[in-house]
Tab-separated table of C-alpha atoms in Angstrom:
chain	number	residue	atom	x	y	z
A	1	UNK	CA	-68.059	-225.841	54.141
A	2	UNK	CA	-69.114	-224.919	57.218
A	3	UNK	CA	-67.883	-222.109	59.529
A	4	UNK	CA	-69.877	-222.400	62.942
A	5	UNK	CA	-68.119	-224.062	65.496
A	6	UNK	CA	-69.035	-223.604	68.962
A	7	UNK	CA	-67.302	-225.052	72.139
A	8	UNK	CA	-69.618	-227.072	75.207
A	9	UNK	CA	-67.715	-227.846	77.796
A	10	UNK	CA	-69.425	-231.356	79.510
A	11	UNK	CA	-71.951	-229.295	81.738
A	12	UNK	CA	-73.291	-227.129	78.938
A	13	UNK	CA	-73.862	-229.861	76.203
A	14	UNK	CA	-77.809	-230.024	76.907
A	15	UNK	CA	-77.383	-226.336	74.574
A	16	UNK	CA	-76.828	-228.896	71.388
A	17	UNK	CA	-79.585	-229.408	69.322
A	18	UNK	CA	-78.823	-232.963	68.894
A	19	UNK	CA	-81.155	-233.355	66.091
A	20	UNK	CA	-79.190	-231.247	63.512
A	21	UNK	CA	-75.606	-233.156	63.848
A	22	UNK	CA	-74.453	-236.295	62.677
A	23	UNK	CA	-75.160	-239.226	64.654
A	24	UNK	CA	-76.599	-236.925	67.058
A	25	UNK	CA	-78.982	-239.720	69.242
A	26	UNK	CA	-75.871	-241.885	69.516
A	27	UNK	CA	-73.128	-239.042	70.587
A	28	UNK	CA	-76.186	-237.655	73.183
A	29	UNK	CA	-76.573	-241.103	74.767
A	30	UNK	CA	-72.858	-241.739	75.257
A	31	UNK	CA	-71.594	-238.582	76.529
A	32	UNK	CA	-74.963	-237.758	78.837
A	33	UNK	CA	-74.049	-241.182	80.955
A	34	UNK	CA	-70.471	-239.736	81.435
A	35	UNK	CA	-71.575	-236.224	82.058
A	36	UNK	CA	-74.553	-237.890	84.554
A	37	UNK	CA	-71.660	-240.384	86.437
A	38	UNK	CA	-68.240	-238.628	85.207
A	39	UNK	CA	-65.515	-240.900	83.271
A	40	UNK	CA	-64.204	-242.548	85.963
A	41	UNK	CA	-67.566	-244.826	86.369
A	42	UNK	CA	-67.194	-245.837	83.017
A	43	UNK	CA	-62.695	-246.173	82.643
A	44	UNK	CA	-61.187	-246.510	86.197
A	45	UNK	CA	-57.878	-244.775	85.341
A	46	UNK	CA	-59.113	-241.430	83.880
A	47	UNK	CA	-60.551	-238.475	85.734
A	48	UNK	CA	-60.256	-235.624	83.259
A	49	UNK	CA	-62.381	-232.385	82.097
A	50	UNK	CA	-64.037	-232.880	78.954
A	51	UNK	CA	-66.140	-231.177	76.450
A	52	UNK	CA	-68.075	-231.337	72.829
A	53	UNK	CA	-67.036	-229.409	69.478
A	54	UNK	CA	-69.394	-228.718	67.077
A	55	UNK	CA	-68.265	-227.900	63.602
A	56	UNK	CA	-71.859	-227.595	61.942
A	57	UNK	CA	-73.290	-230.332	62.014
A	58	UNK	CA	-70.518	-232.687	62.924
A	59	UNK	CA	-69.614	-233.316	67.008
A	60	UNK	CA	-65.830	-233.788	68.063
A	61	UNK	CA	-65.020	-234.369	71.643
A	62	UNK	CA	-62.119	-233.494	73.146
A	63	UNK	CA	-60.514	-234.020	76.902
A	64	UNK	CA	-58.222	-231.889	78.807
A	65	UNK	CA	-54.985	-233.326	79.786
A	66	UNK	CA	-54.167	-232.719	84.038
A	67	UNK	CA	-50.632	-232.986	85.558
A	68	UNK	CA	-51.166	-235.295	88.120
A	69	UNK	CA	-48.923	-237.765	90.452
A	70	UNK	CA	-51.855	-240.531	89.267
A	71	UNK	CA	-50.576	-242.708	85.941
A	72	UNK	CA	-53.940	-242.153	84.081
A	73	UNK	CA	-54.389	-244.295	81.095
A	74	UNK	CA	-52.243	-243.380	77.393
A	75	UNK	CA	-55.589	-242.283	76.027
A	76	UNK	CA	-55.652	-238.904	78.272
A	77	UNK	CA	-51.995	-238.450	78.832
A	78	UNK	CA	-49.435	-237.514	76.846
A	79	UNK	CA	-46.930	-238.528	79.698
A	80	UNK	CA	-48.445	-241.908	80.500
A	81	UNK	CA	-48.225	-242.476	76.308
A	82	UNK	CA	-44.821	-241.226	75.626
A	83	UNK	CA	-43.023	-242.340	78.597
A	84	UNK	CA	-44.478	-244.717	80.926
A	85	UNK	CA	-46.206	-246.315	78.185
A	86	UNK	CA	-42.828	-246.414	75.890
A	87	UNK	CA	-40.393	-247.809	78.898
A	88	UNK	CA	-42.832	-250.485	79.579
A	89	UNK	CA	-42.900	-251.821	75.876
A	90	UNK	CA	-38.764	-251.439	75.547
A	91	UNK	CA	-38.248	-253.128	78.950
A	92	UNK	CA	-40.156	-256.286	78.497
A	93	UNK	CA	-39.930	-256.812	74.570
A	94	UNK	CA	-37.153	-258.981	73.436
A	95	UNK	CA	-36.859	-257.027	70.185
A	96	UNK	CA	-35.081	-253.820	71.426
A	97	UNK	CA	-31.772	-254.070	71.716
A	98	UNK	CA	-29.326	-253.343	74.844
A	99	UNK	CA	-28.753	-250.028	74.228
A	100	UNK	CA	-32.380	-248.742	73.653
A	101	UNK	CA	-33.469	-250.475	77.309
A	102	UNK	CA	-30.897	-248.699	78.609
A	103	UNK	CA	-32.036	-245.293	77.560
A	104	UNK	CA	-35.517	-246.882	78.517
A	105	UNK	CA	-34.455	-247.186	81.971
A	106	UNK	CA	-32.444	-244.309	82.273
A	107	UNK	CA	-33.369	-241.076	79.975
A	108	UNK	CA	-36.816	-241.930	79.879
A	109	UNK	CA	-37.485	-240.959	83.542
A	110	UNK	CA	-35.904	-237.760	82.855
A	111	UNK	CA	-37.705	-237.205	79.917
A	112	UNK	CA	-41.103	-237.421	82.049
A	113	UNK	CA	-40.032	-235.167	84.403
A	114	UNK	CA	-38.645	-232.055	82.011
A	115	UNK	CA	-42.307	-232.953	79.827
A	116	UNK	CA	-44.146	-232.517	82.906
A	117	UNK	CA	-42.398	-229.321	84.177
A	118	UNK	CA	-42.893	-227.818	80.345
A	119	UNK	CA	-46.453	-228.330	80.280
A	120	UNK	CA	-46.992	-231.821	78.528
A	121	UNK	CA	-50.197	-232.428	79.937
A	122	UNK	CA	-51.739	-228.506	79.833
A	123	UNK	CA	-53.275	-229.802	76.209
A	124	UNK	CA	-56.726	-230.576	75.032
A	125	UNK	CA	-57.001	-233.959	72.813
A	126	UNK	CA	-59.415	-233.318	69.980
A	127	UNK	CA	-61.402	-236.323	68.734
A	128	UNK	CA	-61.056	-238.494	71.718
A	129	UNK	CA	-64.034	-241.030	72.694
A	130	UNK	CA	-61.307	-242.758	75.026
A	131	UNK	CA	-60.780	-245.568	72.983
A	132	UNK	CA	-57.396	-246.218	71.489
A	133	UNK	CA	-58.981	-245.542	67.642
A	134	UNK	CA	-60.879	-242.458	66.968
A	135	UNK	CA	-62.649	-242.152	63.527
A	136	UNK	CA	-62.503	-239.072	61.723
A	137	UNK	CA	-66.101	-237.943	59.850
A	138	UNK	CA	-65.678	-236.634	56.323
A	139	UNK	CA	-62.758	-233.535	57.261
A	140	UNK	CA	-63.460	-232.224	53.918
A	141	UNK	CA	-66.491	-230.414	55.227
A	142	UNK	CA	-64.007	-228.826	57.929
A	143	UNK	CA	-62.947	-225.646	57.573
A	144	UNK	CA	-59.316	-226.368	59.601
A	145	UNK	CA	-58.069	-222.868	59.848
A	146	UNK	CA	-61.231	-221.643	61.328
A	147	UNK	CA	-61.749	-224.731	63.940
A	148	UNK	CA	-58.124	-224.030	65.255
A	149	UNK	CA	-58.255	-220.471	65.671
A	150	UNK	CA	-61.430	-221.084	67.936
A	151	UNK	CA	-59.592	-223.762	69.935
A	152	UNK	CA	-56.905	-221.024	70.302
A	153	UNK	CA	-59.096	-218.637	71.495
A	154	UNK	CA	-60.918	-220.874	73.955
A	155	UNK	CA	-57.545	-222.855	75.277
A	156	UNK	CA	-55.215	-220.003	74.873
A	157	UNK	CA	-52.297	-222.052	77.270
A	158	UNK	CA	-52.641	-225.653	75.831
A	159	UNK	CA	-51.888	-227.088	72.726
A	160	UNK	CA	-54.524	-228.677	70.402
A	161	UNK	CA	-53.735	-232.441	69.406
A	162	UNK	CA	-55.782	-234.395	67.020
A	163	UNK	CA	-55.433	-237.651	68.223
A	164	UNK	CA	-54.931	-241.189	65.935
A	165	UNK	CA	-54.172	-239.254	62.717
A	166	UNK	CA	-52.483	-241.858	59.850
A	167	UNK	CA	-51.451	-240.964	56.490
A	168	UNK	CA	-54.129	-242.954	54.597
A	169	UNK	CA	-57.079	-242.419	55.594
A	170	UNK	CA	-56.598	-239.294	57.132
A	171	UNK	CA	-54.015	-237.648	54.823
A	172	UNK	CA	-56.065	-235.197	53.840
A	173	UNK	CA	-56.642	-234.250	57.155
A	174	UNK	CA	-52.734	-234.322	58.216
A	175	UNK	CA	-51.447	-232.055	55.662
A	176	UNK	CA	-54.203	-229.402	56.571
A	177	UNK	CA	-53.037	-229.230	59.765
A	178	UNK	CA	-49.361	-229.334	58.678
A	179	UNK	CA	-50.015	-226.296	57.132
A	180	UNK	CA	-51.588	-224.501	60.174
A	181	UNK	CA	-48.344	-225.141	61.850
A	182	UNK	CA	-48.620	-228.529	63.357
A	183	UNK	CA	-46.264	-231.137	64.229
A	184	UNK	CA	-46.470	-234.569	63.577
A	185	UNK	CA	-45.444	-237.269	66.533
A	186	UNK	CA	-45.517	-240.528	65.944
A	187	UNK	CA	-47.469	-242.285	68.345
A	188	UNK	CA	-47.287	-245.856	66.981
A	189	UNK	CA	-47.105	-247.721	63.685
A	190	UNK	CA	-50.675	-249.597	62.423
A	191	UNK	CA	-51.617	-251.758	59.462
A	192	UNK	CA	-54.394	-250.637	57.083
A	193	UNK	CA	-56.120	-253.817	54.744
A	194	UNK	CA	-57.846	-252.251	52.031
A	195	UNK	CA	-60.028	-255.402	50.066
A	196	UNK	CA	-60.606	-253.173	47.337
A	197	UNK	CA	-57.116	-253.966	46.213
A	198	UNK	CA	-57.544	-257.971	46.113
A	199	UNK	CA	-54.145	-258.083	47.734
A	200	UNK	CA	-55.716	-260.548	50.852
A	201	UNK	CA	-56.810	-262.901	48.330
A	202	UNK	CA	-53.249	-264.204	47.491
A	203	UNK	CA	-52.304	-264.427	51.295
A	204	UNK	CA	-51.951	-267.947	52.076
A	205	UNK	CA	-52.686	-267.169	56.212
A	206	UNK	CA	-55.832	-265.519	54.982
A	207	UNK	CA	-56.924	-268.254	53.053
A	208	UNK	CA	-56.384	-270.965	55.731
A	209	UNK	CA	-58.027	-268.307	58.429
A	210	UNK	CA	-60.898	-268.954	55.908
A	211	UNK	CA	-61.096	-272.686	56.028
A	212	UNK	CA	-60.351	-272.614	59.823
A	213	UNK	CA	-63.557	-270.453	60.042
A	214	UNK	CA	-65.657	-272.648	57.895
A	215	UNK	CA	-64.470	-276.207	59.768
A	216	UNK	CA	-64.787	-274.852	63.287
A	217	UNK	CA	-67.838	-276.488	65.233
A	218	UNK	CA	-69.564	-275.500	68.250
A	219	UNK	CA	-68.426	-271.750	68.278
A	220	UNK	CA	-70.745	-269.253	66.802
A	221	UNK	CA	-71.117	-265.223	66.301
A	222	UNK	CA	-73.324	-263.799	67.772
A	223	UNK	CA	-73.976	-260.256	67.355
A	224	UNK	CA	-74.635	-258.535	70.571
A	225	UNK	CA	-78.412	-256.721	71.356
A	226	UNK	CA	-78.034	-256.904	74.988
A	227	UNK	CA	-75.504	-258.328	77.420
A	228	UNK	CA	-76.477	-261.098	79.737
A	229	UNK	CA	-74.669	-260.395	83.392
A	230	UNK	CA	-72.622	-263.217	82.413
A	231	UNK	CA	-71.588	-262.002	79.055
A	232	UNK	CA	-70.742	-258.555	80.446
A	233	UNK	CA	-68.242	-260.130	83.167
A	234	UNK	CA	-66.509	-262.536	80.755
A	235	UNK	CA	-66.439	-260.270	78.483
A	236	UNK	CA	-64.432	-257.549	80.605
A	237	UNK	CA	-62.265	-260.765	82.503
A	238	UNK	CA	-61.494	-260.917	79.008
A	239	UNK	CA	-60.549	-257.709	78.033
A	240	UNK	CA	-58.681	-257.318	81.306
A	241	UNK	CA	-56.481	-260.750	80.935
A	242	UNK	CA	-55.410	-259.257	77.317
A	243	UNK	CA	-54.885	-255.917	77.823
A	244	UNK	CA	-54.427	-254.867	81.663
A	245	UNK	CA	-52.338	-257.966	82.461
A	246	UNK	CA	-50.691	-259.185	79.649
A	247	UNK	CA	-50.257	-255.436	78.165
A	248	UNK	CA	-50.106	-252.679	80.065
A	249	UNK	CA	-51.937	-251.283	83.364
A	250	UNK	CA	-51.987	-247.926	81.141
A	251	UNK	CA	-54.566	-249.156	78.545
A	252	UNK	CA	-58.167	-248.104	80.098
A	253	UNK	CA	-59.411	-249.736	82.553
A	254	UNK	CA	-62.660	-249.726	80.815
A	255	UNK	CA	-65.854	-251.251	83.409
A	256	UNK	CA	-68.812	-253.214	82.581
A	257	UNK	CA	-70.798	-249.591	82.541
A	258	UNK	CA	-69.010	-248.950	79.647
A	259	UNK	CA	-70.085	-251.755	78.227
A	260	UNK	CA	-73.265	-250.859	78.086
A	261	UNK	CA	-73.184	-247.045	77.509
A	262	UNK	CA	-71.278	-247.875	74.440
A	263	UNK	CA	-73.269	-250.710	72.947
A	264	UNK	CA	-76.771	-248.778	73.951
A	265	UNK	CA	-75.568	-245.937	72.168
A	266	UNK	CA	-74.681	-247.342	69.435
A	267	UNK	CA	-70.615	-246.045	69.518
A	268	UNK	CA	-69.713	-249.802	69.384
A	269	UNK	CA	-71.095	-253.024	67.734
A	270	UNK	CA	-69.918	-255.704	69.946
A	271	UNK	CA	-69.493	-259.695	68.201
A	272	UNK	CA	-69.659	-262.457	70.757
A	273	UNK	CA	-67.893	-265.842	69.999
A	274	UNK	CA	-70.058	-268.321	71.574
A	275	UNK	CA	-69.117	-271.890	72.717
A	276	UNK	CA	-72.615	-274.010	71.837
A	277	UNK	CA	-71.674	-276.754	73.882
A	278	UNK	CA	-71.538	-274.989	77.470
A	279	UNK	CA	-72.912	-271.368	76.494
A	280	UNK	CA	-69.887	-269.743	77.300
A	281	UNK	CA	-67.767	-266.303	75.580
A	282	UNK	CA	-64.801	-267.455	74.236
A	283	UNK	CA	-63.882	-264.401	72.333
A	284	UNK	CA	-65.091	-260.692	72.206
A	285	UNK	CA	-64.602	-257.828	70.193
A	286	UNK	CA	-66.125	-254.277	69.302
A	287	UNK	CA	-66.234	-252.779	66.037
A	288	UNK	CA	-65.982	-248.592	65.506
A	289	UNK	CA	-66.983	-247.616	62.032
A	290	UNK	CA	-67.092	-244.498	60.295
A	291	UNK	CA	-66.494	-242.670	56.903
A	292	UNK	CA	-65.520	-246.344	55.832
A	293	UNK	CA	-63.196	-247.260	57.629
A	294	UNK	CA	-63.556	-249.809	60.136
A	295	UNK	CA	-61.338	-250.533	63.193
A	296	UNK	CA	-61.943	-252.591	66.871
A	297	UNK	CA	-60.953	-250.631	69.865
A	298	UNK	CA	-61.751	-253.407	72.133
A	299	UNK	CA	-61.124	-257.206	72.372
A	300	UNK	CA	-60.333	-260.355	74.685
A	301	UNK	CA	-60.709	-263.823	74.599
A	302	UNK	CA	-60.332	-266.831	76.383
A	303	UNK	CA	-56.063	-267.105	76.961
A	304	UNK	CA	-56.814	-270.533	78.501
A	305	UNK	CA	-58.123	-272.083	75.670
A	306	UNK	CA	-55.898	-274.082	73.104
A	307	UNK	CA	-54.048	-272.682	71.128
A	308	UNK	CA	-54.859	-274.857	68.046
A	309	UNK	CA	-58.863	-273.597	68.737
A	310	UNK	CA	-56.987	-270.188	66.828
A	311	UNK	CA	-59.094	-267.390	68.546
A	312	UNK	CA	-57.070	-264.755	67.269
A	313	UNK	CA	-57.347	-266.024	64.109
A	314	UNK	CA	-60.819	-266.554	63.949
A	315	UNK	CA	-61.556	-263.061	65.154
A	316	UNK	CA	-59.290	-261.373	62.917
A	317	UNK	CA	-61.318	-263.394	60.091
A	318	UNK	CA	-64.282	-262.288	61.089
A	319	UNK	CA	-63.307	-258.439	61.416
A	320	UNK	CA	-62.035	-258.866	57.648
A	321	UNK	CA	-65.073	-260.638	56.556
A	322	UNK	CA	-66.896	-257.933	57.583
A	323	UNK	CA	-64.875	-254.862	56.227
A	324	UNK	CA	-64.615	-257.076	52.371
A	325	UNK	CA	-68.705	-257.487	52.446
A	326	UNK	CA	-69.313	-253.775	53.098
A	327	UNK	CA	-66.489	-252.617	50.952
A	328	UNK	CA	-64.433	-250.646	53.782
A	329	UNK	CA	-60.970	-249.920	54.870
A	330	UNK	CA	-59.739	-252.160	57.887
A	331	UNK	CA	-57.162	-250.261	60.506
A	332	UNK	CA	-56.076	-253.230	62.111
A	333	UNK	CA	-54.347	-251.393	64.798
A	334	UNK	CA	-51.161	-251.567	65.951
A	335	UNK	CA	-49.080	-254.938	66.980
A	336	UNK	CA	-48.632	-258.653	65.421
A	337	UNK	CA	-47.258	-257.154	62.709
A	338	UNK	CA	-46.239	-260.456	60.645
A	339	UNK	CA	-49.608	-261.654	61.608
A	340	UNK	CA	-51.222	-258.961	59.653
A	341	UNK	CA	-48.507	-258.222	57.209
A	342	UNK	CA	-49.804	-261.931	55.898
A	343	UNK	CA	-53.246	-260.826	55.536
A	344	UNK	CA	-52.808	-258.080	53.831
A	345	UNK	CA	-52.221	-254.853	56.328
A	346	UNK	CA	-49.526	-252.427	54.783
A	347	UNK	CA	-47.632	-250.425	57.302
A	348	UNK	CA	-48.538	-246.470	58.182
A	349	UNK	CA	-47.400	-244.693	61.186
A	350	UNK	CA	-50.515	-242.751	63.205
A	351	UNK	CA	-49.746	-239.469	65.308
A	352	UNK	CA	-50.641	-237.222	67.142
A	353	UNK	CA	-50.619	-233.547	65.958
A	354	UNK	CA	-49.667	-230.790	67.941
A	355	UNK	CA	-50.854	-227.039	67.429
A	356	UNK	CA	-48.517	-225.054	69.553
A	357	UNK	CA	-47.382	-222.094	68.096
A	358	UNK	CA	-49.372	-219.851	69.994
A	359	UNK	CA	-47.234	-220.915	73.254
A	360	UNK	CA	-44.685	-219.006	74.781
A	361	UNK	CA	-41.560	-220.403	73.794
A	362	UNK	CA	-40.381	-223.225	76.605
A	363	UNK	CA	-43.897	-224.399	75.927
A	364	UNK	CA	-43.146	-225.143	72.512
A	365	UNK	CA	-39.655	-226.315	72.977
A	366	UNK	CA	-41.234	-229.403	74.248
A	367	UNK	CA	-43.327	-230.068	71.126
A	368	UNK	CA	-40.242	-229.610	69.029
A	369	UNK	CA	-37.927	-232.149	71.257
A	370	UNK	CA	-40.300	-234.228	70.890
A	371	UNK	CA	-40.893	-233.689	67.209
A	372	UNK	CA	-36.839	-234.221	66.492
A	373	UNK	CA	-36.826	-237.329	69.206
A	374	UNK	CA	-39.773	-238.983	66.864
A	375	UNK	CA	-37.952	-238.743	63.332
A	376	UNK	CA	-34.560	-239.152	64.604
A	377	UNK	CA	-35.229	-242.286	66.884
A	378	UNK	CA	-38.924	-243.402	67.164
A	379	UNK	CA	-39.544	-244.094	63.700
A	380	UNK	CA	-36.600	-246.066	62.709
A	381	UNK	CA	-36.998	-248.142	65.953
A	382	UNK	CA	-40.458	-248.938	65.438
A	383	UNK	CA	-39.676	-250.108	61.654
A	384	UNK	CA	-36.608	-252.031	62.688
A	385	UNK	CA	-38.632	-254.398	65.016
A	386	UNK	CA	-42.027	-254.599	62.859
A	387	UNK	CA	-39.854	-256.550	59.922
């Protein structure tokens, strides 16, 4: 266990000694391009302070929330996630019922407002590479108690959340920090495939995924080294179709720059597939993996194309080939949830977990709204409409 834990904001992280922390060449290229051109060069929709923990020799960066009239992406507001982000989703999904859009139109405006007038956004996210999944390292060399009582005494007015924090793979980590006083909020539900428990073999959508795989011709992975400029620009056309357009403008707005920064340092793998008859990127996605567990913060793929040419499926197939060959976890994120219900992804909610109890009281009012608001309301909602 390890007790030194020192705090570098993003002008002071030259001080690390790169050499003597995990990953240390990969963490020093990312976050020196987005201390060298700042975060909005690199995601369009976020402009926010940020910094480095060290916890000996492990890194965690964090991000400081900003009340702002700008929407900034879910990843560095809690505002943009738990309102803006939640009325879009309730508005335009069939699934919710009358009532619940009409406290989606309604209450959830007022919600905003009173979060933003008790302080929603005066946090710091801990663990937050601004992508939608953030791996945890090995917590059991963490010394919790210790790591939060610095945080206190560094951001004595905001609370401390740990960001994408689910009950399998990082249970260990939850109830540690459920018993330095923090609260759970549900942020969304996800699906975790584990192939060590043979359940995927028996799925019959797995199985045909498989065959669809092995009889497709003329589209090939390719593991990226490089991007050509035309790779880059499908690629993010892509991303952007998927996610900005057919999602939400609140999902990052990530740039071709990031692109780069991420696959140069190493913080993504990205897979291309490739069409060998004309050359061209019909699918993309980028795998994060650490302490075993393997998730993909980023994809896209060609919406024009077919639908019997099964994109989806065939990148799915490929992100669970290559968690059962190295004998990891899969988070499979959130969404499609009879999609990956069939190939083997059990259900466990992720959340984000507040420290707030060294806030004056209004200030941690909020947290406990909140808190009562998830339980009471989000939870049940979110399983009713994943069936």
């Amino acid at each position: 266990m390890t007790e030194h834990i020192h705090v570098y904001p993003s002008d002071k992280i030259n001080l690390i000694q790169w050499d003597t922390v995990y990953n240390g060449e990969q963490i020093r290229i990312y976050f020196e391009a987005l201390q060298k051109r700042g975060t909005r060069y690199f995601i369009e929709n976020t402009n926010h302070p940020w910094g480095l923990l060290q916890i000996g020799k492990h890194i965690l960066p964090y991000t400081e929330g900003k009340r702002s009239t700008e929407k900034y992406t879910y990843l560095a507001s809690m505002l943009s996630q738990y309102f803006d982000y939640t009325q879009e989703e309730v508005l335009k999904n069939d699934k919710y019922n009358k009532n619940q859009k009409r406290l989606a139109r309604f209450i959830l405006p007022i919600g905003r407002w009173l979060g933003a007038i008790m302080g929603m956004e005066n946090v710091i996210f801990v663990n937050n590479y601004l992508i939608s999944t953030n791996l945890y390292p090995c917590t059991k060399e963490f010394r919790i108690p210790l790591l939060i009582k610095k945080l206190k005494e560094h951001f004595p007015s905001k609370a401390i959340i740990f960001r994408s924090v689910n009950a399998l793979s990082d249970a260990l980590l939850l109830e540690q920090l459920q018993q330095e006083g923090g609260t759970a909020l549900v942020c969304r539900q996800l699906y975790m495939m584990d192939p060590a428990t043979g359940k995927y073999k028996k799925k019959r959508p797995y199985v045909m995924d498989k065959k669809l795989s092995e009889k497709t011709m003329g589209l090939v992975w390719k593991k990226a080294a490089t991007f050509s400029e035309e790779e880059r620009k499908t690629a993010i056309e892509q991303y952007r179709s998927l996610y900005l357009k057919k999602y939400s403008a609140l999902n990052p707005h990530y740039t071709e720059a990031f692109l780069d920064i991420a696959l140069q340092s190493g913080l993504l793998e990205y897979y291309l597939l490739m069409d060998e008859n004309d050359g061209q990127v019909r699918a993309v996605q980028a795998v994060a993996c650490r302490n075993r567990i393997v998730t993909t913060p980023f994809i896209g793929y060609d919406l024009n194309s077919p639908k019997s040419m099964g994109l989806y499926r065939l990148m799915n197939h490929q992100l669970m080939q290559l968690t059962i060959d190295n004998n990891y976890i899969l988070n499979m994120s959130s969404g499609a949830a009879k999609f990956k219900k069939q190939r083997g992804g059990l259900p466990y909610f992720e959340y984000h977990v507040v420290i707030h109890g060294h806030l004056g009281r209004l200030r941690q009012l909020v947290w406990k709204i909140l808190h009562y608001c998830s339980e009471k309301w989000v939870k049940p909602a979110m399983q009713s409409i994943e069936v």
